[in-house]
PDB file of C-alpha atoms in Angstrom:
ATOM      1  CA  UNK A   1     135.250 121.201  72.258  1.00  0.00           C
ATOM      2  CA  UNK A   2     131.784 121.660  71.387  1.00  0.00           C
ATOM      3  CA  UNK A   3     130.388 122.442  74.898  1.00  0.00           C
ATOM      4  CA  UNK A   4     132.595 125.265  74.385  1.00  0.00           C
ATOM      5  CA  UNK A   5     131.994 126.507  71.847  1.00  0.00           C
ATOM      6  CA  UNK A   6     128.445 126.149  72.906  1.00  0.00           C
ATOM      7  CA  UNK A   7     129.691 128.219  76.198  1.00  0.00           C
ATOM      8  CA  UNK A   8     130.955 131.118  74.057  1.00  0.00           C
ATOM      9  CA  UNK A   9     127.675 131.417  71.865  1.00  0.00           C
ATOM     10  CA  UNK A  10     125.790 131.614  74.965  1.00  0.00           C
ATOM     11  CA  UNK A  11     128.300 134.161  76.413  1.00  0.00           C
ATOM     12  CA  UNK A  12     128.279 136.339  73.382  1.00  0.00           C
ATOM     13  CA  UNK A  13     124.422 136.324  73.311  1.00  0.00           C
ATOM     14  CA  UNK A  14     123.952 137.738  77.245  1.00  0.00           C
ATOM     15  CA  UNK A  15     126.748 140.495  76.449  1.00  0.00           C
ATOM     16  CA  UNK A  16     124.713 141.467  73.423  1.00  0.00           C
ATOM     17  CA  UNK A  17     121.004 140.726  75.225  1.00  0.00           C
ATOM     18  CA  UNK A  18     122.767 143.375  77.731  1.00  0.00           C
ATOM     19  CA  UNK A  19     123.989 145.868  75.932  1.00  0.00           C
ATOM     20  CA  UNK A  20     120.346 145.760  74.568  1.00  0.00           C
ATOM     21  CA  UNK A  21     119.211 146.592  78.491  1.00  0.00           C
ATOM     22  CA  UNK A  22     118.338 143.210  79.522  1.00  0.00           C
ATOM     23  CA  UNK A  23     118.472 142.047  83.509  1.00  0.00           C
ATOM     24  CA  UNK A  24     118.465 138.579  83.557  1.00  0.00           C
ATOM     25  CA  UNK A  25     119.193 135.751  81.463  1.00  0.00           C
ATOM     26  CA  UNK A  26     116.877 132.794  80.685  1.00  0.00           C
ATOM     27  CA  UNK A  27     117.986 130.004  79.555  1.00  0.00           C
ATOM     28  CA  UNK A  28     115.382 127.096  77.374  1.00  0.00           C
ATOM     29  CA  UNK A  29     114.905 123.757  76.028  1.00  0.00           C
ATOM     30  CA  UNK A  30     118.443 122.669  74.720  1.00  0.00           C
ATOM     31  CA  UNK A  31     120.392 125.657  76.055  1.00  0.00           C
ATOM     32  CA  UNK A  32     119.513 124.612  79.364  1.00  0.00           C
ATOM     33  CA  UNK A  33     120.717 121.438  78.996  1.00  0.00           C
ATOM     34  CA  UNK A  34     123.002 121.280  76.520  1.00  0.00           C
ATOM     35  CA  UNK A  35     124.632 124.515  79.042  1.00  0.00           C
ATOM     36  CA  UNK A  36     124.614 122.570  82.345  1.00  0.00           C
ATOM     37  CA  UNK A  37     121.583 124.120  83.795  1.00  0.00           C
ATOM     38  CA  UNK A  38     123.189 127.930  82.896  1.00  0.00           C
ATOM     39  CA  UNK A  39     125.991 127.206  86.118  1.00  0.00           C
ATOM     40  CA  UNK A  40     129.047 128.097  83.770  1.00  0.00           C
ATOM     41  CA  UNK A  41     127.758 130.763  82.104  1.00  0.00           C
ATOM     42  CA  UNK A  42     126.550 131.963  85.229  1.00  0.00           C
ATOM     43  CA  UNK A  43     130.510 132.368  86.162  1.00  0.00           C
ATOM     44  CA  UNK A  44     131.233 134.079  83.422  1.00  0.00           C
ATOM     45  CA  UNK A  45     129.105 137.207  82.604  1.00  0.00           C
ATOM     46  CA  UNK A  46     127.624 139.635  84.546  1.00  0.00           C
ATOM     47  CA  UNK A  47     123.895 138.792  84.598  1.00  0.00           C
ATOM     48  CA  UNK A  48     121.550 136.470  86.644  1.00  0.00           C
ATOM     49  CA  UNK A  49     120.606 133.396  85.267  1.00  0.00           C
ATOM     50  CA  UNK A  50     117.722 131.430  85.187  1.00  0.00           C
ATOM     51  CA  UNK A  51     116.101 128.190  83.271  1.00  0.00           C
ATOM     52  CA  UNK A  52     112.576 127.324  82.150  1.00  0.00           C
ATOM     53  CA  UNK A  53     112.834 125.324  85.149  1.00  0.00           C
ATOM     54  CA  UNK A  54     112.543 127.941  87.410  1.00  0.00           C
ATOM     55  CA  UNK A  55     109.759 129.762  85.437  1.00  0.00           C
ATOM     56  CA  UNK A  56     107.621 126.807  85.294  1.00  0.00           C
ATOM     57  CA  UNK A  57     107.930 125.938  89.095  1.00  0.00           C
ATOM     58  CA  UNK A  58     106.823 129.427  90.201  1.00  0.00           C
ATOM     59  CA  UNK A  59     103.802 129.141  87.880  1.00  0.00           C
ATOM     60  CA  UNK A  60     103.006 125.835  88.880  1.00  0.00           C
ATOM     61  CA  UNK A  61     103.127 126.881  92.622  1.00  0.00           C
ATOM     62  CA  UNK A  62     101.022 129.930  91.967  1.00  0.00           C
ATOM     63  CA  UNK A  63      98.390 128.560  89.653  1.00  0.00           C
ATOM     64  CA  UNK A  64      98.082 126.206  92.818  1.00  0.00           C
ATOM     65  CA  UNK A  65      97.453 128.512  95.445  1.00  0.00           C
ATOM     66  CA  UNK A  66      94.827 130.228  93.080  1.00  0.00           C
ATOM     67  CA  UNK A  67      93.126 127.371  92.686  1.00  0.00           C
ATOM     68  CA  UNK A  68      93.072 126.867  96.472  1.00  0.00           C
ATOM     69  CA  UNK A  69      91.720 130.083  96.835  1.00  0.00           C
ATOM     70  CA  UNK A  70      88.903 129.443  93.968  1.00  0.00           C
ATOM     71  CA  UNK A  71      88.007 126.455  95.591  1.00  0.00           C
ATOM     72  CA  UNK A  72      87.573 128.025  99.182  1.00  0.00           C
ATOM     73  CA  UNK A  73      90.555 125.261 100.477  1.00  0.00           C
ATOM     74  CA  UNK A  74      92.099 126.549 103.836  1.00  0.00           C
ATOM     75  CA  UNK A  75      95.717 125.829 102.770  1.00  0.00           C
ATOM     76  CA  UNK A  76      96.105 125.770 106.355  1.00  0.00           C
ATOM     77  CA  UNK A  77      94.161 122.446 107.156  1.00  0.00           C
ATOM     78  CA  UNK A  78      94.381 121.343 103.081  1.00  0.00           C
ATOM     79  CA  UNK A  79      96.099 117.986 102.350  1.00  0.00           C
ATOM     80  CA  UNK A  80      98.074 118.744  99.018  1.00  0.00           C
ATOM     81  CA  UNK A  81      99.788 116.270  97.159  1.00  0.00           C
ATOM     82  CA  UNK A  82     102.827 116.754  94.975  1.00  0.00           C
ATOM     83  CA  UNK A  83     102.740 113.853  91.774  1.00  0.00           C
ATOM     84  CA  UNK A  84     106.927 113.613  90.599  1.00  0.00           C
ATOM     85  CA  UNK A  85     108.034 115.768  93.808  1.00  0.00           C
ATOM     86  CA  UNK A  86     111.391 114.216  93.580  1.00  0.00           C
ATOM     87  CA  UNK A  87     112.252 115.548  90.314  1.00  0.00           C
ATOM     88  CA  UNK A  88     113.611 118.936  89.211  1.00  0.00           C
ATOM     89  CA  UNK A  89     110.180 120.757  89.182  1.00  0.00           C
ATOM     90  CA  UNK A  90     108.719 118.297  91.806  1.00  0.00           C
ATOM     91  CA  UNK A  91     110.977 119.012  94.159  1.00  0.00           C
ATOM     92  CA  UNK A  92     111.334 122.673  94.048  1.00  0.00           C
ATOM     93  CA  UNK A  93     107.390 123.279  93.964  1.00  0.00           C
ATOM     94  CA  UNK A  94     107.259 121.314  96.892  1.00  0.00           C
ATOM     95  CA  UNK A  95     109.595 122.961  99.464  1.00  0.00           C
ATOM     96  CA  UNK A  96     107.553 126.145  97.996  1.00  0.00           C
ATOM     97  CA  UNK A  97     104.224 124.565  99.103  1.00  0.00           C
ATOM     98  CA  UNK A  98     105.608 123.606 102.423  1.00  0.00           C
ATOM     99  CA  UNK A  99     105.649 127.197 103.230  1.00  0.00           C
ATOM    100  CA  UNK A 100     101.692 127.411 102.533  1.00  0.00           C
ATOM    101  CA  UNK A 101      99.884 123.957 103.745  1.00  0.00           C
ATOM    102  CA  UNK A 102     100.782 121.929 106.549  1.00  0.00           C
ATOM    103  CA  UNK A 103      99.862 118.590 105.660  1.00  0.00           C
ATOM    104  CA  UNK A 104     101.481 117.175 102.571  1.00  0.00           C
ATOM    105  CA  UNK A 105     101.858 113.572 100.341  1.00  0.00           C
ATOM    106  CA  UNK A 106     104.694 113.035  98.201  1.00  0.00           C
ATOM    107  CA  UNK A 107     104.920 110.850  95.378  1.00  0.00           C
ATOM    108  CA  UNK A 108     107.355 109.503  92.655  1.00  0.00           C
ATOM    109  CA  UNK A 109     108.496 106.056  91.665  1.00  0.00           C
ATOM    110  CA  UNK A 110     111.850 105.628  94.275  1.00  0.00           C
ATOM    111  CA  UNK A 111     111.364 105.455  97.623  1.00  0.00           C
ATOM    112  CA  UNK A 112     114.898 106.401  98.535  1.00  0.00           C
ATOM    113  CA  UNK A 113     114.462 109.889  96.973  1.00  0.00           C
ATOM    114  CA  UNK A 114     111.487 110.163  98.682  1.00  0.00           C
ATOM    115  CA  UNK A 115     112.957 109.628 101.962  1.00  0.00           C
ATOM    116  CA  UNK A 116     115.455 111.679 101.585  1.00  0.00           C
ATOM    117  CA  UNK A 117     113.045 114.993 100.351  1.00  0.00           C
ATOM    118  CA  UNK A 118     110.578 113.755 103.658  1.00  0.00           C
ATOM    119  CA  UNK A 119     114.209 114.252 105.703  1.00  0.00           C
ATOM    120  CA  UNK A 120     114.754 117.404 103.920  1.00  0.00           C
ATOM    121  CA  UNK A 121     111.728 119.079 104.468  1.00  0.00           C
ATOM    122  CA  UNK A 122     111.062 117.373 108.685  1.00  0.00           C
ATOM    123  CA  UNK A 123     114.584 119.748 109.079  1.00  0.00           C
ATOM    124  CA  UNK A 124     113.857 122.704 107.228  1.00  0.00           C
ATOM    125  CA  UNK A 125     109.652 122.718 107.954  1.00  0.00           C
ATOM    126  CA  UNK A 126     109.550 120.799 111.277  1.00  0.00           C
ATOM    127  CA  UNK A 127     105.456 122.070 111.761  1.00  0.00           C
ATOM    128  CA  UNK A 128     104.311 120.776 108.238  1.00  0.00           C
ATOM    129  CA  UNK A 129     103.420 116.777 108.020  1.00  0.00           C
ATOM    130  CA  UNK A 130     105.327 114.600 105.516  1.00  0.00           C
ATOM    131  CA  UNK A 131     104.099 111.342 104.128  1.00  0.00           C
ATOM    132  CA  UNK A 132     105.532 109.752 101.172  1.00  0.00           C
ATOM    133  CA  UNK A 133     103.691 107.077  98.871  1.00  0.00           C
ATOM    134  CA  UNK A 134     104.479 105.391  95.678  1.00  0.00           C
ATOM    135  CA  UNK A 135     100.681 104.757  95.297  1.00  0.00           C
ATOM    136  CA  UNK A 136      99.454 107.884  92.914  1.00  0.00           C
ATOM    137  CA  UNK A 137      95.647 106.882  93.516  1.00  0.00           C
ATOM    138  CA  UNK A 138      96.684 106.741  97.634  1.00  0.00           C
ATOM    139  CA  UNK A 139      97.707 109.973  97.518  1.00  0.00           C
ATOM    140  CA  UNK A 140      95.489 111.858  95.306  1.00  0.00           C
ATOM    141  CA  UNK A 141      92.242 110.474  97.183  1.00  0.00           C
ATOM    142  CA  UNK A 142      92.517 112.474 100.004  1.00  0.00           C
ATOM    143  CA  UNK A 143      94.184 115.669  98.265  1.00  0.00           C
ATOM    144  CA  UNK A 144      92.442 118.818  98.353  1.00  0.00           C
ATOM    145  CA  UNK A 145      95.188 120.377  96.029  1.00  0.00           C
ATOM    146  CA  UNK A 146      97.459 118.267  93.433  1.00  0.00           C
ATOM    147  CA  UNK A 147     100.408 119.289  91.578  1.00  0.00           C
ATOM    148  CA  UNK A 148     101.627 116.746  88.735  1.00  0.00           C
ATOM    149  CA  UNK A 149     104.879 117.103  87.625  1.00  0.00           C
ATOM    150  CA  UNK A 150     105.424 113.822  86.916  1.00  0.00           C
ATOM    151  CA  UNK A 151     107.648 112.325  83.866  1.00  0.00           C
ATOM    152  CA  UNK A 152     105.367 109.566  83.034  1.00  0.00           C
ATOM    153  CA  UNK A 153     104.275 109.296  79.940  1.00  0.00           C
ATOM    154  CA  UNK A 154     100.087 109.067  79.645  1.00  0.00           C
ATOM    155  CA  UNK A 155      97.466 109.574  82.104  1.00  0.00           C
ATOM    156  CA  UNK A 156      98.092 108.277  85.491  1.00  0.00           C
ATOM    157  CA  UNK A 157      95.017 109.936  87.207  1.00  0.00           C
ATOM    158  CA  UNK A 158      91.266 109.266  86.049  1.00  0.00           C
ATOM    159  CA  UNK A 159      88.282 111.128  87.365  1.00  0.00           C
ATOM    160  CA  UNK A 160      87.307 108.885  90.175  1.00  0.00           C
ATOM    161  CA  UNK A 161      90.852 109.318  91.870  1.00  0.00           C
ATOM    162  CA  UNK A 162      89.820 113.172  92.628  1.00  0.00           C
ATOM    163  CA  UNK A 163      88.350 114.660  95.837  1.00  0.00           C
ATOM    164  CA  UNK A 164      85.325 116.452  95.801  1.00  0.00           C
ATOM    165  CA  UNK A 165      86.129 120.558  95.500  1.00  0.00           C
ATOM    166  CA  UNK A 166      90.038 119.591  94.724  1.00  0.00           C
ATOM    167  CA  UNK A 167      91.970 122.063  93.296  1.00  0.00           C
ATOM    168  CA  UNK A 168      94.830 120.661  90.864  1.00  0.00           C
ATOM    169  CA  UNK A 169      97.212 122.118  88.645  1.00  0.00           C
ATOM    170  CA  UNK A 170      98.395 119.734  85.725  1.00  0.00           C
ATOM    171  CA  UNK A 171     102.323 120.522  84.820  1.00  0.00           C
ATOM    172  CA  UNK A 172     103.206 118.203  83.060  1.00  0.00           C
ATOM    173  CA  UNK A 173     103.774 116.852  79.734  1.00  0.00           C
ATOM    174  CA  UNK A 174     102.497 114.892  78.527  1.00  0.00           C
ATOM    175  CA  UNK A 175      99.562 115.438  80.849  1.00  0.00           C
ATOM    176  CA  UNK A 176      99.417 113.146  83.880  1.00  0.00           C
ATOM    177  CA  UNK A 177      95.605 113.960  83.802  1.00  0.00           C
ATOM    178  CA  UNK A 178      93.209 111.779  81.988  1.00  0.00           C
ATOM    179  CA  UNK A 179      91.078 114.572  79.602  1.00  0.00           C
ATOM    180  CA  UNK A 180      87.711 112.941  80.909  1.00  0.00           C
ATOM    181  CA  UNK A 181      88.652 114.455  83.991  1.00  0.00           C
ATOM    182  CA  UNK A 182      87.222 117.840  83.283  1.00  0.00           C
ATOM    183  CA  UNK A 183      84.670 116.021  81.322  1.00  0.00           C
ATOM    184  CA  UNK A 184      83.034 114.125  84.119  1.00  0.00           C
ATOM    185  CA  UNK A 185      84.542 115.984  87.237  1.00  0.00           C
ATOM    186  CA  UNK A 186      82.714 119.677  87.403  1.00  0.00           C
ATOM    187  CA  UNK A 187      83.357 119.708  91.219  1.00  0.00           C
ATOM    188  CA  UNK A 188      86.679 119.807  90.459  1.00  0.00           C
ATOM    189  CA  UNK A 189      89.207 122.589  89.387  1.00  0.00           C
ATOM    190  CA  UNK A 190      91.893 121.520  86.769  1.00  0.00           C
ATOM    191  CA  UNK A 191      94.229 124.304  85.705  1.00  0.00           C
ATOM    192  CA  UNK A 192      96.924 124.167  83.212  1.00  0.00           C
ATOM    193  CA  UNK A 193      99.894 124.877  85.030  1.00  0.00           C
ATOM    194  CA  UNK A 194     102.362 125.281  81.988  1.00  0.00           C
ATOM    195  CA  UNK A 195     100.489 127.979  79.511  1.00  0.00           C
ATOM    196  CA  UNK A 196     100.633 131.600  80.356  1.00  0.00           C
ATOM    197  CA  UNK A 197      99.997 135.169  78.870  1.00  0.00           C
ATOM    198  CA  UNK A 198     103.129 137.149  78.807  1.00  0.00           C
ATOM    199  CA  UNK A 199     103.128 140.500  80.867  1.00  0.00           C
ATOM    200  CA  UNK A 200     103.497 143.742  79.038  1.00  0.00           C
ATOM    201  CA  UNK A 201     102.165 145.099  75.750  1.00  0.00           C
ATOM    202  CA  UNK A 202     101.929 142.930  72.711  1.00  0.00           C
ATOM    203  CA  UNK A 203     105.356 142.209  71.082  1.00  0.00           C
ATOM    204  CA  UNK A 204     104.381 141.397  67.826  1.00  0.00           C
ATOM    205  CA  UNK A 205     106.643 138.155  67.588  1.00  0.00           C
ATOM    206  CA  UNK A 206     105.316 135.651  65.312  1.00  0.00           C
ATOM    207  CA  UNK A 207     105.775 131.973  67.236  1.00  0.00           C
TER     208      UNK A 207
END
């Protein structure tokens, strides 16, 4: 079949990408998809593997505790609010920020999802304060840090839905952010939580 064939291709790239010294394996785009989120080949070589997925969440979370920290929020008393928390990236950025902040708002379109990630995190992170809302503008409001992973597929906050000295890291795409936003909003901290400069020396690849 041609998943795999798709399987073997994969397969026969990580045993070359290690024989060429690499340590983990990162799967993108259609790979990632098209391979099942990397679980099979995972079971059949003999290297990690990860997804874009995972890259982007950890960016997302940390581009959102430095803008806390720009912005002088105590994480500690901060409301943050997670925009598409019940997706892939939604979800997995916010169990990461439950670990930080203590009082958080989570929003996407089904409430069942959402009470099922507010059960998930009351058991694992009994001391942090879950509230769900299906109201974007409800949430945001109050926020002192925002994370917007959301799928939609235009602007879905403008400048006057934005706190005063909120930090807010803007994942997705297209952006959930309305571009006036940093326009109008100078008391506010908008960072682009999907573009990144590559550690290392220059590799001279041509993109």
């Amino acid at each position: 079949s041609r998943y795999n064939g798709l399987l073997k291709r994969l397969k026969k790239s990580a045993e070359v990408e290690k024989e060429l010294g690499a340590e983990i394996l990162g799967l993108g785009a259609f790979p990632k998809i098209a391979g099942d989120g990397g679980v099979p080949l995972a079971k059949r070589i003999d290297l990690p593997v990860t997804t874009g997925t995972s890259y982007t969440t950890a960016t997302a979370v940390e581009g959102t505790l430095n803008a806390a920290q720009r912005m002088q929020v105590d994480l500690g008393r901060a409301e943050a609010a997670v925009i598409g928390a019940t997706g892939s990236i939604g979800r997995a950025a916010t169990l990461l920020l439950a670990e930080h902040t203590r009082h958080l708002t989570l929003v996407a379109r089904t409430p069942e999802h959402l009470e099922e990630l507010q059960a998930e995190l009351k058991q694992t992170r009994p001391e942090v304060e879950v509230r769900w809302t299906t109201n974007i503008a409800e949430a945001v409001r109050p926020a002192d840090i925002v994370v917007a992973v959301s799928s939609a597929t235009g602007a879905i906050v403008e400048p006057h839905d934005l706190k005063p000295g909120a930090g807010v890291t803007a994942v997705a795409r297209p952006r959930n952010f309305s571009r006036i936003v940093t326009e109008q909003r100078n008391d506010v901290l908008v960072l682009d939580g999907v573009v990144m400069q590559v550690p290392g020396a220059q590799s001279g690849m041509a993109f």
